[in-house]
Coordinates of C-alpha atoms in Angstrom, one line a residue:
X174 CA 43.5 28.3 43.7
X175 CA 42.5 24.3 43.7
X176 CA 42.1 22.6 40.9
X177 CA 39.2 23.0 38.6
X178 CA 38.3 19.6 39.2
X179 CA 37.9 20.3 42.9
X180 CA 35.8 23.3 41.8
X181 CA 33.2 21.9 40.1
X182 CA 33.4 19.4 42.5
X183 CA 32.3 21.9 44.7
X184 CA 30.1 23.5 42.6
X185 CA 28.1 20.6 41.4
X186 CA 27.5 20.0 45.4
X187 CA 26.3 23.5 46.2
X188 CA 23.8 23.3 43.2
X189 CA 22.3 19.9 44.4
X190 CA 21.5 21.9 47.9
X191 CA 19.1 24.0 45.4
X192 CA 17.0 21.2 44.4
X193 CA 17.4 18.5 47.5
X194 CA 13.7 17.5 48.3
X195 CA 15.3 15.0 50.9
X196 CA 15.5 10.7 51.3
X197 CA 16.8 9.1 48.1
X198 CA 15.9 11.4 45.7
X199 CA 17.8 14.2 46.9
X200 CA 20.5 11.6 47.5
X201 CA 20.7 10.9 43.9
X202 CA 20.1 14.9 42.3
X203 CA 23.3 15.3 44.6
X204 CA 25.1 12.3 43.0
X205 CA 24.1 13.6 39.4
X206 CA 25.4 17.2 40.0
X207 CA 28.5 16.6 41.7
X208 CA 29.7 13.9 39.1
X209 CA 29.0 16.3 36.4
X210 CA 30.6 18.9 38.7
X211 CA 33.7 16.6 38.5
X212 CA 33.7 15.8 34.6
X213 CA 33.3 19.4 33.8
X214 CA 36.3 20.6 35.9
X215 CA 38.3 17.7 35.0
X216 CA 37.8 18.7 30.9
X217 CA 38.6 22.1 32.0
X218 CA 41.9 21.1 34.3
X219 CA 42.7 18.7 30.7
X220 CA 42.3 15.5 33.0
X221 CA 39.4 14.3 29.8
X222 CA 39.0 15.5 26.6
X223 CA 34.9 15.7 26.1
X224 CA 35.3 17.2 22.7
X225 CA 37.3 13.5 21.8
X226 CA 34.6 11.3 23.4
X227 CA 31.9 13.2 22.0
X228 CA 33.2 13.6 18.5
X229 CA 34.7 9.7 18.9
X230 CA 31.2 8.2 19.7
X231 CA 29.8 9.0 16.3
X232 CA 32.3 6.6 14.1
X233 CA 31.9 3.3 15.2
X234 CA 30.9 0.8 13.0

């Protein structure tokens, strides 16, 4: 099996077909899903930790 980041890669591509009204806007819901795609199989593959970034962003100052 590929990588999970390769999966939801994939994933995040094939659920921007579902909602692709065509021109730029489509362009960009396919953009949106496949980068989260990517960051969500990437946390799961342990490439980034999103519990870390999340839980980091609230103790600054």
């Amino acid at each position: 099996m590929k990588s999970l980041t390769v999966t939801g890669l994939i994933l995040g591509f094939a659920f921007a077909f579902a909602v692709i009204v065509g021109g730029l806007v489509g362009f960009l819901w396919a953009l949106l899903f496949v980068t989260v795609g990517g960051v969500i199989g990437a946390h799961f593959d342990g490439k980034i930790d999103l519990r870390a970034i999340i839980n980091g962003s609230g103790n600054r100052g």
